[in-house]
Amino acid sequence: MSLLDEEGNQDESLESKTLSAEDQVKDHSTGTRVVAGQIFLESGKSDSQSENEESFHSQEEEKENSLEELNSLEMSNLLNKDLEEAEIPSPVLTAIGGTADGEPCHFPFLFMEKEYAECTADGREDGRLWCATTYDYKKDQKWGFCESEEQSNKRRQMQEAEDVYQIGMKILNESSKKAQKKVAYQYLLKAADMNHTKAMEKVSYALLFGDYLKQNIQSSKELFEKLTEEGSPKGQMALGFLYASGLGVNSSQAKALVYYTFGALGGNLIAHMILGYRYWAGIGVLQSCESALTHYRLVANHVASDISLTGGTVVQRIRLADEVENPGMASGMLEEDLIQYYQFLAEKGDVQAQVGLGQLHLHGGRGVEQNHQRAFEYFNQAANAGNSHAMAFLGKMYSEGSDVVPQSNETALQYFKKAADMGNPVGQSGLGMAYLYGRGVPVNYELALKYFQKAAEQGWVDGQLQLGSMYYNGIGVKKDYKQALKYFNLASQGGHILAFYNLAQMHATGTGVMRSCHTAVELFKNVCERGRWSERLMTAYNSYKDGDSNSAVVQYLLLAEQGYEVAQSNAAFILDQKEASIVGENETYPRALLHWNRAASQGYTVARIKLGDYHFYGFGTDVDYETAFIHYRLASEQQHSAQAMFNLGYMHEKGLGIKQDIHLAKRFYDMAAEASPDAQVPVFLALCKLGVIYSLQYIREINIREVFSHIDMDQLLGPEWDLYLMTIIALLLGTIIAYRQRQHQAIPRPAGLRPAVPQQEPPPEHQPPQ
């Protein structure tokens, strides 16, 4: 059956819902039933069927009661399951026009000695679909159209749009050049103008972010609204984002929540992730750990299933604020000159450089694009030189398979064995995987366990993860959740995504540990943030570096909605610097304050200090010294920030938001100097200033006359203290006179009166300096 026929059937079912109540009763009495809002025709029922129907209705009542207790996600899943289980009868097509108008199509029918099981356009130059109403068309000449002329034109238009879309996607996927990608988007733009849904989704996001098309928030909003009307989950999610961030529309968290919910019910993973974060942080909804767990777990399942043996791409988390403070230090990006230097070393036969570049191209990251061809070449060179690490990674590439390296268990096994024999943990882990799953060798759990233990002992994360899985599932060993937990924890310390995922599952279900929803959500959130969408962090960073702050801030705002702390702080930083022109000047600081607040709640120290600064100076909010003091104190106590300690010292010194206390001010200044060497100079200056202030304050507070009037010299120095004082003064006077007389004697005479003394040159080593 064609796509158009399916659409037509959907239209018919929608029309049937508009029947009058009387007609609906008639339809039900003549053998129809309603399941999930759709009407299905049935043949006559027997008594047993009617009894089954009664039991069906009673079951439905029970189901309705239970559904009220389920959340919206579970309801959606249950309804989808019912639809899948229901047997949908194929509709009867009626011929339109032709020689058999109104008669049902006959399938299959014979035309030109070929049988057709569905409508066809064969034999027609205009491309309209038709069918025969009897088996043998040649004999009876009975036929009619399967679609009206309007439907035919629409179908042909959609087919043309699909062809244009496929051309655009082919260019987009096969080219890495920016100019070619721009050409591809011109095709997609043309397909979008022809109402192609997937093309509209691509183009709307390109207009939103400024990807290969000029950024236009208003045009993207119109496309998102059109997609939402058509029921596109991507469109619903994006429209929710626009309402959440107030881009192109007036901000409305209520509308955002509605669109996010519809997007999530449609299966959009980013919408699920956004809802998970909102329920976790209590943004626009009541805080609910269990609801957050439901959403995050669903997304984490998809991310975990997408993880390959090679581990996938590396997520770059570059904080713009840190990069400004320490240029080139915080980003972790490799300079082009440095990459070229390593390439030069690799070409000269440096094995370590070859292995390093191989790993860099295998996983991508640090400014290097993922490139399996280059990775394979570098590993090959190093492996030929006898490097065990390169052999093991070649084994992983052959085991996984790709466009560059064909999948081959036998070749992978050879490389793993060579590496394992040399004691390489990566090779040992790969050999363990081969024995665990029977890849090129018979399944042998004992040998798998042995090799995983060897790899784990050397700290290799894959070995630790697989060892944990064997203990968790009881494969080759007795089930031991404590051992599983131990090895999963070790693998998670090495940053393995699946280790986080397994730990999250254990905490979510209370397996081997006390159930902890909060811990499970944090772990699942970590897994979700390693999904493919994390690549946009790098895209946003590159946009910012290229000077396109508007594109960067929109991308960071979407990632911030998904709960990425680094995106929240980066969006706040761009707004704080007033570099994004798409946000009104009056809205800049309040929006920055919002995202600094969200980043601070996730533990980012700079964001917490920024919150203190905003309340101290009144940026985006009223001046509030007490709130500023609270934020500085949190940053000081929780993150031991030297900047926060210095600010607390200043506030104690001035009595801002807290009672003035010079002693506490000095204490905080000292703590700041201890916490960071960079704070020592400003702390020294602050303490000097504090010392002067303290001295002046002390002098101001005491009365000098009263002090001297209370001093009893007879009691302090004895009854003859005046004689002692006179003696001291006389001695000082004599010393001064003697010093002055010696100075007068040392004055040199005129040169003509000086007696002639024969000059002797001193030895060179004792010669006075000139």
PDB file of N, CA and C in Angstrom, residues 44-84:
ATOM      1  N   GLY A  44     -20.006  -9.942  12.173  1.00  0.00           N
ATOM      2  CA  GLY A  44     -21.000 -10.265  13.186  1.00  0.00           C
ATOM      3  C   GLY A  44     -20.410 -11.005  14.364  1.00  0.00           C
ATOM      4  N   LYS A  45     -20.940 -10.773  15.586  1.00  0.00           N
ATOM      5  CA  LYS A  45     -20.387 -11.360  16.797  1.00  0.00           C
ATOM      6  C   LYS A  45     -21.255 -12.502  17.271  1.00  0.00           C
ATOM      7  N   SER A  46     -20.646 -13.491  17.826  1.00  0.00           N
ATOM      8  CA  SER A  46     -21.368 -14.585  18.471  1.00  0.00           C
ATOM      9  C   SER A  46     -21.610 -14.219  19.926  1.00  0.00           C
ATOM     10  N   ASP A  47     -22.379 -15.097  20.636  1.00  0.00           N
ATOM     11  CA  ASP A  47     -22.647 -14.850  22.058  1.00  0.00           C
ATOM     12  C   ASP A  47     -21.351 -14.818  22.856  1.00  0.00           C
ATOM     13  N   SER A  48     -20.441 -15.728  22.509  1.00  0.00           N
ATOM     14  CA  SER A  48     -19.173 -15.777  23.248  1.00  0.00           C
ATOM     15  C   SER A  48     -18.393 -14.483  23.055  1.00  0.00           C
ATOM     16  N   GLN A  49     -18.522 -13.905  21.834  1.00  0.00           N
ATOM     17  CA  GLN A  49     -17.823 -12.648  21.585  1.00  0.00           C
ATOM     18  C   GLN A  49     -18.405 -11.523  22.418  1.00  0.00           C
ATOM     19  N   SER A  50     -19.758 -11.543  22.562  1.00  0.00           N
ATOM     20  CA  SER A  50     -20.383 -10.483  23.359  1.00  0.00           C
ATOM     21  C   SER A  50     -19.957 -10.597  24.822  1.00  0.00           C
ATOM     22  N   GLU A  51     -19.845 -11.895  25.296  1.00  0.00           N
ATOM     23  CA  GLU A  51     -19.362 -12.079  26.665  1.00  0.00           C
ATOM     24  C   GLU A  51     -17.933 -11.569  26.810  1.00  0.00           C
ATOM     25  N   ASN A  52     -17.128 -11.870  25.780  1.00  0.00           N
ATOM     26  CA  ASN A  52     -15.738 -11.380  25.797  1.00  0.00           C
ATOM     27  C   ASN A  52     -15.696  -9.857  25.811  1.00  0.00           C
ATOM     28  N   GLU A  53     -16.685  -9.275  25.066  1.00  0.00           N
ATOM     29  CA  GLU A  53     -16.722  -7.821  25.015  1.00  0.00           C
ATOM     30  C   GLU A  53     -17.015  -7.230  26.385  1.00  0.00           C
ATOM     31  N   GLU A  54     -17.978  -7.927  27.121  1.00  0.00           N
ATOM     32  CA  GLU A  54     -18.307  -7.438  28.456  1.00  0.00           C
ATOM     33  C   GLU A  54     -17.084  -7.501  29.369  1.00  0.00           C
ATOM     34  N   SER A  55     -16.371  -8.636  29.274  1.00  0.00           N
ATOM     35  CA  SER A  55     -15.164  -8.758  30.092  1.00  0.00           C
ATOM     36  C   SER A  55     -14.116  -7.742  29.647  1.00  0.00           C
ATOM     37  N   PHE A  56     -14.117  -7.456  28.321  1.00  0.00           N
ATOM     38  CA  PHE A  56     -13.171  -6.464  27.790  1.00  0.00           C
ATOM     39  C   PHE A  56     -13.454  -5.086  28.390  1.00  0.00           C
ATOM     40  N   HIS A  57     -14.784  -4.730  28.466  1.00  0.00           N
ATOM     41  CA  HIS A  57     -15.151  -3.426  29.029  1.00  0.00           C
ATOM     42  C   HIS A  57     -14.790  -3.343  30.503  1.00  0.00           C
ATOM     43  N   SER A  58     -15.006  -4.458  31.230  1.00  0.00           N
ATOM     44  CA  SER A  58     -14.656  -4.444  32.657  1.00  0.00           C
ATOM     45  C   SER A  58     -13.155  -4.296  32.835  1.00  0.00           C
ATOM     46  N   GLN A  59     -12.409  -4.972  31.938  1.00  0.00           N
ATOM     47  CA  GLN A  59     -10.947  -4.826  31.991  1.00  0.00           C
ATOM     48  C   GLN A  59     -10.544  -3.396  31.661  1.00  0.00           C
ATOM     49  N   GLU A  60     -11.283  -2.796  30.703  1.00  0.00           N
ATOM     50  CA  GLU A  60     -10.963  -1.425  30.327  1.00  0.00           C
ATOM     51  C   GLU A  60     -11.192  -0.470  31.501  1.00  0.00           C
ATOM     52  N   GLU A  61     -12.283  -0.715  32.284  1.00  0.00           N
ATOM     53  CA  GLU A  61     -12.561   0.129  33.445  1.00  0.00           C
ATOM     54  C   GLU A  61     -11.432   0.023  34.461  1.00  0.00           C
ATOM     55  N   GLU A  62     -10.978  -1.230  34.683  1.00  0.00           N
ATOM     56  CA  GLU A  62      -9.861  -1.423  35.618  1.00  0.00           C
ATOM     57  C   GLU A  62      -8.613  -0.729  35.099  1.00  0.00           C
ATOM     58  N   LYS A  63      -8.419  -0.846  33.785  1.00  0.00           N
ATOM     59  CA  LYS A  63      -7.236  -0.236  33.192  1.00  0.00           C
ATOM     60  C   LYS A  63      -7.280   1.280  33.340  1.00  0.00           C
ATOM     61  N   GLU A  64      -8.484   1.890  33.161  1.00  0.00           N
ATOM     62  CA  GLU A  64      -8.617   3.333  33.293  1.00  0.00           C
ATOM     63  C   GLU A  64      -8.263   3.787  34.701  1.00  0.00           C
ATOM     64  N   ASN A  65      -8.724   2.982  35.697  1.00  0.00           N
ATOM     65  CA  ASN A  65      -8.402   3.334  37.083  1.00  0.00           C
ATOM     66  C   ASN A  65      -6.897   3.295  37.330  1.00  0.00           C
ATOM     67  N   SER A  66      -6.258   2.278  36.750  1.00  0.00           N
ATOM     68  CA  SER A  66      -4.809   2.154  36.960  1.00  0.00           C
ATOM     69  C   SER A  66      -4.046   3.208  36.179  1.00  0.00           C
ATOM     70  N   LEU A  67      -4.612   3.600  35.022  1.00  0.00           N
ATOM     71  CA  LEU A  67      -3.922   4.602  34.214  1.00  0.00           C
ATOM     72  C   LEU A  67      -3.846   5.944  34.917  1.00  0.00           C
ATOM     73  N   GLU A  68      -4.861   6.254  35.755  1.00  0.00           N
ATOM     74  CA  GLU A  68      -4.845   7.514  36.470  1.00  0.00           C
ATOM     75  C   GLU A  68      -3.655   7.618  37.400  1.00  0.00           C
ATOM     76  N   GLU A  69      -3.162   6.457  37.835  1.00  0.00           N
ATOM     77  CA  GLU A  69      -2.026   6.455  38.751  1.00  0.00           C
ATOM     78  C   GLU A  69      -0.696   6.506  38.014  1.00  0.00           C
ATOM     79  N   LEU A  70      -0.712   6.266  36.700  1.00  0.00           N
ATOM     80  CA  LEU A  70       0.537   6.271  35.931  1.00  0.00           C
ATOM     81  C   LEU A  70       0.850   7.678  35.458  1.00  0.00           C
ATOM     82  N   ASN A  71       2.105   7.936  35.204  1.00  0.00           N
ATOM     83  CA  ASN A  71       2.458   9.229  34.623  1.00  0.00           C
ATOM     84  C   ASN A  71       2.180   9.220  33.130  1.00  0.00           C
ATOM     85  N   SER A  72       2.329  10.398  32.515  1.00  0.00           N
ATOM     86  CA  SER A  72       1.955  10.534  31.107  1.00  0.00           C
ATOM     87  C   SER A  72       2.786   9.645  30.198  1.00  0.00           C
ATOM     88  N   LEU A  73       4.050   9.408  30.561  1.00  0.00           N
ATOM     89  CA  LEU A  73       4.916   8.552  29.730  1.00  0.00           C
ATOM     90  C   LEU A  73       4.404   7.127  29.707  1.00  0.00           C
ATOM     91  N   GLU A  74       4.046   6.614  30.887  1.00  0.00           N
ATOM     92  CA  GLU A  74       3.573   5.235  30.965  1.00  0.00           C
ATOM     93  C   GLU A  74       2.254   5.067  30.223  1.00  0.00           C
ATOM     94  N   MET A  75       1.396   6.120  30.286  1.00  0.00           N
ATOM     95  CA  MET A  75       0.127   6.066  29.549  1.00  0.00           C
ATOM     96  C   MET A  75       0.380   5.951  28.057  1.00  0.00           C
ATOM     97  N   SER A  76       1.348   6.775  27.591  1.00  0.00           N
ATOM     98  CA  SER A  76       1.664   6.749  26.161  1.00  0.00           C
ATOM     99  C   SER A  76       2.165   5.378  25.733  1.00  0.00           C
ATOM    100  N   ASN A  77       3.038   4.789  26.549  1.00  0.00           N
ATOM    101  CA  ASN A  77       3.593   3.469  26.219  1.00  0.00           C
ATOM    102  C   ASN A  77       2.512   2.399  26.166  1.00  0.00           C
ATOM    103  N   LEU A  78       1.558   2.491  27.118  1.00  0.00           N
ATOM    104  CA  LEU A  78       0.494   1.499  27.178  1.00  0.00           C
ATOM    105  C   LEU A  78      -0.421   1.602  25.963  1.00  0.00           C
ATOM    106  N   LEU A  79      -0.745   2.857  25.591  1.00  0.00           N
ATOM    107  CA  LEU A  79      -1.613   3.054  24.422  1.00  0.00           C
ATOM    108  C   LEU A  79      -0.932   2.567  23.144  1.00  0.00           C
ATOM    109  N   ASN A  80       0.362   2.850  23.044  1.00  0.00           N
ATOM    110  CA  ASN A  80       1.107   2.380  21.871  1.00  0.00           C
ATOM    111  C   ASN A  80       1.111   0.862  21.795  1.00  0.00           C
ATOM    112  N   LYS A  81       1.236   0.208  22.967  1.00  0.00           N
ATOM    113  CA  LYS A  81       1.242  -1.252  23.014  1.00  0.00           C
ATOM    114  C   LYS A  81      -0.098  -1.815  22.553  1.00  0.00           C
ATOM    115  N   ASP A  82      -1.198  -1.140  23.014  1.00  0.00           N
ATOM    116  CA  ASP A  82      -2.540  -1.582  22.606  1.00  0.00           C
ATOM    117  C   ASP A  82      -2.703  -1.477  21.093  1.00  0.00           C
ATOM    118  N   LEU A  83      -2.180  -0.368  20.535  1.00  0.00           N
ATOM    119  CA  LEU A  83      -2.309  -0.165  19.094  1.00  0.00           C
ATOM    120  C   LEU A  83      -1.536  -1.212  18.304  1.00  0.00           C
ATOM    121  N   GLU A  84      -0.349  -1.559  18.823  1.00  0.00           N
ATOM    122  CA  GLU A  84       0.470  -2.568  18.141  1.00  0.00           C
ATOM    123  C   GLU A  84      -0.208  -3.932  18.157  1.00  0.00           C
TER     124      GLU A  84
END
